[in-house]
Coordinates of C-alpha atoms in Angstrom, one line a residue:
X1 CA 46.9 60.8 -60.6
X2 CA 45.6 64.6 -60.8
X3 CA 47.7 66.0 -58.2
X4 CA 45.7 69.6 -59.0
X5 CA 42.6 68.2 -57.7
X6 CA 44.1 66.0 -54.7
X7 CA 45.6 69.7 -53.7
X8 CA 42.2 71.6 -53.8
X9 CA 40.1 68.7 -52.2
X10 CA 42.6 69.4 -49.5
X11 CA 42.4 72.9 -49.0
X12 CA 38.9 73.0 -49.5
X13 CA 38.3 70.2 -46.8
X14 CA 40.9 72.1 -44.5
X15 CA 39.5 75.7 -45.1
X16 CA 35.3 73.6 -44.5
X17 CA 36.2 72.4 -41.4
X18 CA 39.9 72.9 -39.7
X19 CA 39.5 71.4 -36.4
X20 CA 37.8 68.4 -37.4
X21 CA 41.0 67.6 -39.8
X22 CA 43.6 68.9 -36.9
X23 CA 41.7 66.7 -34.0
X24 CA 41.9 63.6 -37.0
X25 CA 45.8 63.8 -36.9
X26 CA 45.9 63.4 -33.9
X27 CA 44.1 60.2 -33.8
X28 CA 47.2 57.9 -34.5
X29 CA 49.4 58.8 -31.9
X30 CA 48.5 56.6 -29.1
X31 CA 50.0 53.8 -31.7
X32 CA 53.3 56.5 -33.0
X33 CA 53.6 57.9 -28.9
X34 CA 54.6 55.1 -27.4
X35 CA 56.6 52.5 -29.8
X36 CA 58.6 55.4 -30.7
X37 CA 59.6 56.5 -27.6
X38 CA 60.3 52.8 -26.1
X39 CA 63.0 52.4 -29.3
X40 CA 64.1 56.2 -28.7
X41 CA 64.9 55.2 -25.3
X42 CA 67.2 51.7 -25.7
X43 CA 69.2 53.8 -28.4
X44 CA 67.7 51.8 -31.0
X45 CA 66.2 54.4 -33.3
X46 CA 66.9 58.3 -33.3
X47 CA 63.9 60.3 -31.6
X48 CA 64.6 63.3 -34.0
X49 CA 65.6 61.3 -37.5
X50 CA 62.1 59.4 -36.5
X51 CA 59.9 62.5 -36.2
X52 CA 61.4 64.5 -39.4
X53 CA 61.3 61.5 -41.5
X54 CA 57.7 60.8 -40.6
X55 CA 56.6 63.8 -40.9
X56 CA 58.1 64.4 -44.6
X57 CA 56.1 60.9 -45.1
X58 CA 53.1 62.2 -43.9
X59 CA 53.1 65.6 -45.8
X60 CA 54.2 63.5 -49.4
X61 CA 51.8 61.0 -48.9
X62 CA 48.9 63.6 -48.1
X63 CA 50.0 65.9 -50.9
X64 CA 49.8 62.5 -53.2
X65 CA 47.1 60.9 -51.9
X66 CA 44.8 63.3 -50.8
X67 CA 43.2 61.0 -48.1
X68 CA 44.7 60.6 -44.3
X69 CA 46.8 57.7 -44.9
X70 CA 49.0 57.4 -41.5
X71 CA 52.6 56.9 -40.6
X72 CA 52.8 54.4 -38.4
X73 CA 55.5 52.0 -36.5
X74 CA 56.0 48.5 -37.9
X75 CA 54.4 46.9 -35.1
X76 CA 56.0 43.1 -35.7
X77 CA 59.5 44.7 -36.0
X78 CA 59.5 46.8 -33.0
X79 CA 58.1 44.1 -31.0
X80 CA 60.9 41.8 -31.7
X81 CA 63.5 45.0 -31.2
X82 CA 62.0 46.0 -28.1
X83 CA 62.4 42.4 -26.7
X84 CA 65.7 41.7 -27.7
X85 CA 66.9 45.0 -27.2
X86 CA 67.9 45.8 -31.1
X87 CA 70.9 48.3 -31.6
X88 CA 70.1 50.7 -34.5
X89 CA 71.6 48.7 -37.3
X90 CA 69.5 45.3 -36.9
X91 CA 66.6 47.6 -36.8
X92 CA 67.7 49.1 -40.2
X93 CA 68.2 45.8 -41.5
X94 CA 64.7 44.5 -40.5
X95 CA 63.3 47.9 -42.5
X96 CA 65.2 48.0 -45.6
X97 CA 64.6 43.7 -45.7
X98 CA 60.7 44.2 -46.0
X99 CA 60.9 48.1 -48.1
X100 CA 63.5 45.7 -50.6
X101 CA 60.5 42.8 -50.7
X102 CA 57.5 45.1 -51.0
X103 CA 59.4 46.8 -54.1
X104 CA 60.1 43.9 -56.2
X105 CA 56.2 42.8 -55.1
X106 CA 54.6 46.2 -56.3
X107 CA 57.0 46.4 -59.8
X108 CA 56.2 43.2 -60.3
X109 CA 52.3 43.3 -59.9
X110 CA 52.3 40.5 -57.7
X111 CA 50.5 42.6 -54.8
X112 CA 48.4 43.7 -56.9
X113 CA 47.1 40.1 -58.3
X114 CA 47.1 39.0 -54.6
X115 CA 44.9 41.9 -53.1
X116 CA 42.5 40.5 -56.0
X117 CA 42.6 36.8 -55.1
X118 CA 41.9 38.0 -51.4
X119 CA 38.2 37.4 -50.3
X120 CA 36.3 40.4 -49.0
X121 CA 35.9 38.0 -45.6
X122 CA 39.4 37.0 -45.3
X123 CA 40.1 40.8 -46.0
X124 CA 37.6 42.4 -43.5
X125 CA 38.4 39.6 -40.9
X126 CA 42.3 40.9 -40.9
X127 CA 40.6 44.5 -40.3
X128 CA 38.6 43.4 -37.5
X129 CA 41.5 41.1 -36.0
X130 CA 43.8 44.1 -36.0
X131 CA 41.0 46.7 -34.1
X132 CA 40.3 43.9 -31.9
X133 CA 44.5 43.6 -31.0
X134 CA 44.5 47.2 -30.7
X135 CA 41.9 47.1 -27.9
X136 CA 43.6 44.3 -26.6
X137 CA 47.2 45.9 -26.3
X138 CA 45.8 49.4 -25.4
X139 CA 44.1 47.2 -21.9
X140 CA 47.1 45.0 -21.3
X141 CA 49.5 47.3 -22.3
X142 CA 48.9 50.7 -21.4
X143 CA 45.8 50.8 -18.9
X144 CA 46.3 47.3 -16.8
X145 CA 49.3 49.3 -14.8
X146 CA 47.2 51.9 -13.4
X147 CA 45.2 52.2 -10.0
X148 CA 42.9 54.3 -9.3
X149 CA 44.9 57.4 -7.8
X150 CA 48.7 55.9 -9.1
X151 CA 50.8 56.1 -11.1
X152 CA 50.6 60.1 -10.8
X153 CA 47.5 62.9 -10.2
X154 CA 47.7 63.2 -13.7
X155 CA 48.1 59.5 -15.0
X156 CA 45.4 57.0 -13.1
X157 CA 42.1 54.7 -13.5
X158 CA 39.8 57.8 -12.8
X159 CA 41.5 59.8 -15.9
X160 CA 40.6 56.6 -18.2
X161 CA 37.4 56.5 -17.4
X162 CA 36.8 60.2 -17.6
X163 CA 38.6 59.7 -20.9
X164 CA 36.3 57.1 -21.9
X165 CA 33.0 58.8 -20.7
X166 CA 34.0 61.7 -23.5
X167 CA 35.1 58.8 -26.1
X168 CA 30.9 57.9 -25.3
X169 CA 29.5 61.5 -26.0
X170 CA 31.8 62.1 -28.6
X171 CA 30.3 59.3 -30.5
X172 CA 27.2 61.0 -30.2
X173 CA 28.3 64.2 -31.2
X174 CA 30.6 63.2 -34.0
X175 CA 31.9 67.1 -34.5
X176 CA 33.4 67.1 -31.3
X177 CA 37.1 67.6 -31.5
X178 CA 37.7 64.9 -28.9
X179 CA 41.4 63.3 -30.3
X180 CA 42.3 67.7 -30.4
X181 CA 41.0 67.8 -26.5
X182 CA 42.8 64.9 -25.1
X183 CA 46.0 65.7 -26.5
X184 CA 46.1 69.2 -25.4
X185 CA 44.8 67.7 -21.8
X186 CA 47.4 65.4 -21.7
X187 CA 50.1 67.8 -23.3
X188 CA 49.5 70.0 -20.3
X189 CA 49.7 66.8 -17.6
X190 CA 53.2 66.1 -19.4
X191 CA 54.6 69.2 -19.2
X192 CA 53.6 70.1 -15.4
X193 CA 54.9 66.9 -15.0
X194 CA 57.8 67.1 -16.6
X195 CA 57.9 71.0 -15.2
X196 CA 58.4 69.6 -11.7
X197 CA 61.4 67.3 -12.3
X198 CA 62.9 69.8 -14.1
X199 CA 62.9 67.9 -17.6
X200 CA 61.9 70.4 -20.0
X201 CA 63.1 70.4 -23.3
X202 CA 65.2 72.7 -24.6
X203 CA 66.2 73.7 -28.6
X204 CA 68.5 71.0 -29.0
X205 CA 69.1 70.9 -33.1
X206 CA 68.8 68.4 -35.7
X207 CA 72.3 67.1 -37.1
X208 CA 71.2 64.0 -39.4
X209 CA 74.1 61.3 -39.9
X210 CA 73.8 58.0 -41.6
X211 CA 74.2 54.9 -39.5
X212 CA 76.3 52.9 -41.9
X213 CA 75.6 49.4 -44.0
X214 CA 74.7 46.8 -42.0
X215 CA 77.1 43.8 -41.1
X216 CA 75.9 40.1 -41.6
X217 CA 75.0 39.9 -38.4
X218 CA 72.8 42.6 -38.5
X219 CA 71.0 41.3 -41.8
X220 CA 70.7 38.5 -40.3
X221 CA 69.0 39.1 -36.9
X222 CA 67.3 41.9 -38.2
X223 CA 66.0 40.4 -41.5
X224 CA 65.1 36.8 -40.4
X225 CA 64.4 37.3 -37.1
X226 CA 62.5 40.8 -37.2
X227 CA 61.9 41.7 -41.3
X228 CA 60.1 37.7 -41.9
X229 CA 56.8 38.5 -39.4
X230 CA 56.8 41.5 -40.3
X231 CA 56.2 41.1 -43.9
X232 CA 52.9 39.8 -44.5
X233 CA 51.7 42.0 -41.7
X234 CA 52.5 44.8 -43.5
X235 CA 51.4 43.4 -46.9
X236 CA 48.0 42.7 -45.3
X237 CA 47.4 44.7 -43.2
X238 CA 49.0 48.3 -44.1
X239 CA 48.8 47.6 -47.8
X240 CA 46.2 45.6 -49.0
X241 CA 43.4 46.0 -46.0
X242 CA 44.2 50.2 -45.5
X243 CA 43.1 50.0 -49.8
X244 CA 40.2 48.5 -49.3
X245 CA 39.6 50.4 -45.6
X246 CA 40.0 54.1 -47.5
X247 CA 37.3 53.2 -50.1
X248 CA 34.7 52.1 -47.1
X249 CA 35.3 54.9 -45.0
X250 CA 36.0 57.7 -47.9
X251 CA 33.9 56.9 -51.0
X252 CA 33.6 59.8 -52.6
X253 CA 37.5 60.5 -52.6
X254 CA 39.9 58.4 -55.3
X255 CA 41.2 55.6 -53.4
X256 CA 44.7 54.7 -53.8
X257 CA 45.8 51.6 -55.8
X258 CA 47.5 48.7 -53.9
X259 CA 50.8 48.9 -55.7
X260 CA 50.7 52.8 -54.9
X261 CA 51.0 52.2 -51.4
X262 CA 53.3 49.4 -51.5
X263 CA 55.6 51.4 -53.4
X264 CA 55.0 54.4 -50.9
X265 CA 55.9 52.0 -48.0
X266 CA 58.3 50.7 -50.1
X267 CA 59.6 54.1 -50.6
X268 CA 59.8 55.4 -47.1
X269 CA 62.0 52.5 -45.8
X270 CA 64.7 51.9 -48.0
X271 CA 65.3 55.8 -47.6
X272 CA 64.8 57.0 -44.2
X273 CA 66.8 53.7 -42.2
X274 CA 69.4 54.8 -43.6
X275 CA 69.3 57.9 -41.0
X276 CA 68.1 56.2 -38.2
X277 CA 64.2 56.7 -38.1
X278 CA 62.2 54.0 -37.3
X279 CA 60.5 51.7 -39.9
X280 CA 57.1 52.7 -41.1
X281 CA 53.9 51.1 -42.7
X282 CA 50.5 52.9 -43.4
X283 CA 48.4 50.7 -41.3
X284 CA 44.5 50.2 -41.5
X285 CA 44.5 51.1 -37.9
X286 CA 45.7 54.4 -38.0
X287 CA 43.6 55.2 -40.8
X288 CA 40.7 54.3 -39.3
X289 CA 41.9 56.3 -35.7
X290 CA 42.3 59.4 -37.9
X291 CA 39.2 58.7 -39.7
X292 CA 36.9 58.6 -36.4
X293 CA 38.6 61.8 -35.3
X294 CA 37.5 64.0 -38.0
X295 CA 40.4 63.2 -41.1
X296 CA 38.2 63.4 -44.2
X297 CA 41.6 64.4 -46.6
X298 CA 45.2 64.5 -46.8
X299 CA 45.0 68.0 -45.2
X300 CA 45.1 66.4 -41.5
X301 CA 48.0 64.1 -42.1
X302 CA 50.3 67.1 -44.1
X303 CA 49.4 69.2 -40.9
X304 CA 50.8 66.5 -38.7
X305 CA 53.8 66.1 -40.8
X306 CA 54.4 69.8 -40.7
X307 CA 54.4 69.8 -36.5
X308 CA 56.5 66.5 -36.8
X309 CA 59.6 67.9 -38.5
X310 CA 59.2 71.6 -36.7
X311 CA 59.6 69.7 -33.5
X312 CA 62.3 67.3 -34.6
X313 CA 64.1 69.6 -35.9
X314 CA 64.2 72.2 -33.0
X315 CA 63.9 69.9 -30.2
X316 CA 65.0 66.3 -30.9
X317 CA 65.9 64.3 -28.7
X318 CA 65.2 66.3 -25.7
X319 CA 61.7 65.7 -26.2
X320 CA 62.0 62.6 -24.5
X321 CA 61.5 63.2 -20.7
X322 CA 58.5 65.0 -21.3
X323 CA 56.9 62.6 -24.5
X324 CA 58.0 59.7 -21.2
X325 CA 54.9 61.7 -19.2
X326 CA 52.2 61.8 -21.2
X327 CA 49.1 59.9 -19.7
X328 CA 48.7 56.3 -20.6
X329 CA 45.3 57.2 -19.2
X330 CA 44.6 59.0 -22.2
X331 CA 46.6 57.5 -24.8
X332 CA 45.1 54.1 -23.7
X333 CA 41.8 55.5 -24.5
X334 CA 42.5 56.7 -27.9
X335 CA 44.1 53.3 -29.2
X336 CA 40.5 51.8 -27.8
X337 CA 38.7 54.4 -30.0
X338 CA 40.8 53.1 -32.8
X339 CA 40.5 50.0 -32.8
X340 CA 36.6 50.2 -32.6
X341 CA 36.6 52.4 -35.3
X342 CA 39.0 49.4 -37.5
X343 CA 36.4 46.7 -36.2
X344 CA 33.3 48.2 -36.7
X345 CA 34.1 47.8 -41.1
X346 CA 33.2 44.3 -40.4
X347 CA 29.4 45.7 -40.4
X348 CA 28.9 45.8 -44.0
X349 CA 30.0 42.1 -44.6
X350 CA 26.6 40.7 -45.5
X351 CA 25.4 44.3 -46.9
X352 CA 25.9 46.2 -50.0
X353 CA 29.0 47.8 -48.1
X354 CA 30.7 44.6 -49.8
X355 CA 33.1 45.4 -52.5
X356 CA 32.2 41.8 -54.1
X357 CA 28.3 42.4 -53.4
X358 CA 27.8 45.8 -54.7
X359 CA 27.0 46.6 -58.7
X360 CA 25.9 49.7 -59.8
X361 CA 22.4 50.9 -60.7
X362 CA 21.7 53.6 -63.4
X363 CA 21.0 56.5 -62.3
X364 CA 17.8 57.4 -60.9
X365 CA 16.3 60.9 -61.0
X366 CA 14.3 61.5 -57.6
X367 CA 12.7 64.8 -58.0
X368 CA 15.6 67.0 -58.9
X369 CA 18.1 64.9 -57.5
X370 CA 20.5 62.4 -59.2
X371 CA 20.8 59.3 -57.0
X372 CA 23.1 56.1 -57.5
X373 CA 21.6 53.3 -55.2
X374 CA 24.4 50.2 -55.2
X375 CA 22.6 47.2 -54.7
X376 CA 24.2 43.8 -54.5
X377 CA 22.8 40.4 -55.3
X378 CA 20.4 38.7 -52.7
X379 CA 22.6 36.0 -50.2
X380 CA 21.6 32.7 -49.4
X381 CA 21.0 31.6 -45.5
X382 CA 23.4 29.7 -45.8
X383 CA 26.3 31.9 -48.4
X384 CA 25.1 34.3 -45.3
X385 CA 26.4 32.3 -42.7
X386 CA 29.7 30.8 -44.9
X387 CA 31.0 34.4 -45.2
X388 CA 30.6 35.1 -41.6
X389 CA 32.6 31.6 -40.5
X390 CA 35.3 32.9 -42.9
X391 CA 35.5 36.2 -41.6
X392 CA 35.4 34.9 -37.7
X393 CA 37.7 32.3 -38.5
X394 CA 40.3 34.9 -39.9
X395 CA 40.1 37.0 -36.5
X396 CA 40.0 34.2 -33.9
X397 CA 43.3 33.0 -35.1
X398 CA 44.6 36.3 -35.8
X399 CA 43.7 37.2 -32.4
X400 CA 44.2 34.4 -31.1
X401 CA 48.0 33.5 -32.2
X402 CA 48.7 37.6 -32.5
X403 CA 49.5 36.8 -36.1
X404 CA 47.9 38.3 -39.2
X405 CA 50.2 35.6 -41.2
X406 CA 48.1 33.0 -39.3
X407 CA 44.9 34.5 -39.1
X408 CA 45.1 34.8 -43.0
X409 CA 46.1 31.5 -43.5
X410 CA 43.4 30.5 -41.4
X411 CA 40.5 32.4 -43.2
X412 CA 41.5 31.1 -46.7
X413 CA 41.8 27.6 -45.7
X414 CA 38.3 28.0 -44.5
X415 CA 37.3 30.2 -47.6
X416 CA 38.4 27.1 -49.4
X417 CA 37.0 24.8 -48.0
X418 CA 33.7 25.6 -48.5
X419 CA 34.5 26.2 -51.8
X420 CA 35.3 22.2 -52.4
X421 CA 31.9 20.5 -52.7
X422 CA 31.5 22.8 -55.8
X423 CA 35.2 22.1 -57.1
X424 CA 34.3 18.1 -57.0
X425 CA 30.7 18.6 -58.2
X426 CA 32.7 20.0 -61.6
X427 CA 35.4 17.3 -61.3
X428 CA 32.6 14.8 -61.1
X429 CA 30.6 16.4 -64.3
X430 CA 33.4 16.6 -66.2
X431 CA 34.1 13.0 -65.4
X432 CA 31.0 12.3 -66.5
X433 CA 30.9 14.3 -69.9
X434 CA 34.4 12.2 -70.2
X435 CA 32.8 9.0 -70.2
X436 CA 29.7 9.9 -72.4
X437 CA 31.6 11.4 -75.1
X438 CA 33.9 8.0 -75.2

């Protein structure tokens, strides 16, 4: 890994074009915002060890990496905390349970055999399935609640559609800063907001403690019950899929290897638990939010980790009442961008865009211009319309059952069996050859 030129393609792509990578850090938070304040607020996770921890994630991992690779809530485990109403050591457990697993998996090389036995359909169909949930949560979750003049002036229907009218023209003019705009927007709501009630925050400094080793109880309700669902969601979908997501959207920038980012997921939980910050994955989702507002290096996400541990350090946990009042209108919005950002990969199934369809040409020289066309070999009708079941089948039941676990299982039981007729056609010729030779 040439860390030299990781470093200058960041400060070259910071110094081309600064908003573009400032508005592309942004483009996470509507997933970070929300499951971090909910576990903030039922004491389950401290709101200042969460932000400094992340934010020394996201400056190491951008340093490394070179690519905006998020820092993002494990979705399956807060889920499970939030509904059961997790104290901070269960929630430890749950981390440190699937940071232990994805360890042994990366030194082993057993992710990295499995990302390869992975079909691009199954892959791409997790990918979709998980921008498809993020839409789904980000209407049932955060914009369902609101009327058209309530919950507040500043937090209503008429603020998410105004939000998404600018999501529409930004995707026409792609240089627009829009995740940069509706932050600041909704910054400004919060604060008036919070102004009024009189629940500013104040300097309020970070004293870091360790929680202490988990009980058996603990292990065992936060490890079975929280740490099992979330482990092959995170080996999916926040290592495997973000892999194969950063070489679609970011060709010409080295893409990470699969056991690199288990072992930086890995990393990042079986340290920072042990302080109280809430467990974290690099999701596909996040990637591809940061992605479609601007990120094009490890600049944005090293800026973002920078502002994390300033304001976690100074402010803390008295962030709270005013993070509480930041518009759902808006953050709703930005999750929806997201997660049709994540499902649009799906595209290039059929197309060169493949990882399994493209080969490389020689170079061609057109005029005074070197050009590498990657051209894949031609698909059947019918290989056509295999790879598309497989891929639909992966995110109806991911969808469907809110399970990547089941929606992978799904897609490779299909994947399989349209692969039988050939596996008996070779049982049967072998059989054959068998009887001949005797």
């Amino acid at each position: 890994m040439n860390l030299h030129r990781i470093a200058s393609h960041n400060l070259h792509t910071f110094r081309h074009n600064p908003t573009a990578e400032i508005s592309g850090a942004l483009g996470d938070l509507g997933t970070f915002l929300p499951i971090a304040i909910a576990l903030a607020l039922q004491h389950s996770v401290s709101l200042s060890a969460t932000l400094v921890w992340s934010g020394l994630c996201n400056i190491l991992t951008g340093a490394v990496f070179g690519i905006p690779l998020p820092v993002q809530p494990m979705k399956a485990i807060a889920a499970v905390a939030l509904a059961r109403d997790f104290g901070p050591k269960p929630l430890a457990a749950a981390g440190l349970f699937v940071g232990a697993c994805l360890a042994v998996f990366s030194v082993t090389g057993l992710l990295h055999r499995f990302s390869h036995a992975i079909p691009i359909p199954v892959i791409k169909g997790i990918q979709i399935g998980a921008g498809l949930s993020l839409i789904i949560a980000a209407g049932s979750n955060m914009l369902s609640s609101l009327h058209w003049l309530h919950p507040s002036w500043a937090d209503n229907r008429i603020w998410a559609i105004a939000a998404f009218l600018g999501l529409v023209i930004a995707n026409v003019y792609r240089r627009v800063p829009y995740a940069l705009i509706l932050f600041v927007i909704g910054l400004v709501f919060a604060i008036i907001c919070a102004a009024i009630a009189g629940h500013l925050p104040a300097v309020e400094f970070w004293r870091p403690s360790v929680i202490g080793f988990p009980g058996p109880h603990a292990w065992r309700i936060g490890a079975l019950d929280a740490g099992l669902g979330q482990l092959p969601l995170t080996t999916l979908n926040s290592v495997v899929a973000v892999v194969y997501l950063a070489a679609d959207l970011l060709p010409e920038v080295p893409t990470p290897t699969v056991t690199a980012v288990g072992l930086s997921v890995a990393a990042m939980n079986l340290t920072g638990c042990w302080l109280g910050a809430m467990p974290v994955c690099h999701g596909s989702g996040g990637l591809a939010a940061q992605h479609r507002f601007g990120a094009r290096s490890g600049a944005s996400v090293i800026f973002l980790g920078a502002v994390k541990v300033a304001v976690g350090v100074f402010f803390g946990e008295s962030l709270l009442p005013l993070l509480k009042r930041f518009p759902s209108a808006l953050l709703g919005v930005m999750v929806i961008a997201a997660g049709l950002e994540l499902a649009s990969v799906g595209e290039s199934l059929n197309t060169t865009g493949a990882r399994d369809l493209a080969k490389a040409r020689p170079l061609e020289v057109l005029g005074d211009d070197d050009a590498r066309q990657e051209i894949g070999p031609l698909l059947s009708e019918d290989e056509r319309k295999r790879r598309w079941m497989v891929m639909l089948v992966t995110v109806g039941m991911l969808v469907g059952f809110k399970n990547d676990a089941i929606g992978f299982a799904a897609g490779m039981l299909c994947h399989w069996g349209y692969q039988l007729p050939g596996v008996v056609e070779s049982v049967r010729a072998r059989w054959r050859r068998g009887i001949h030779l005797a």
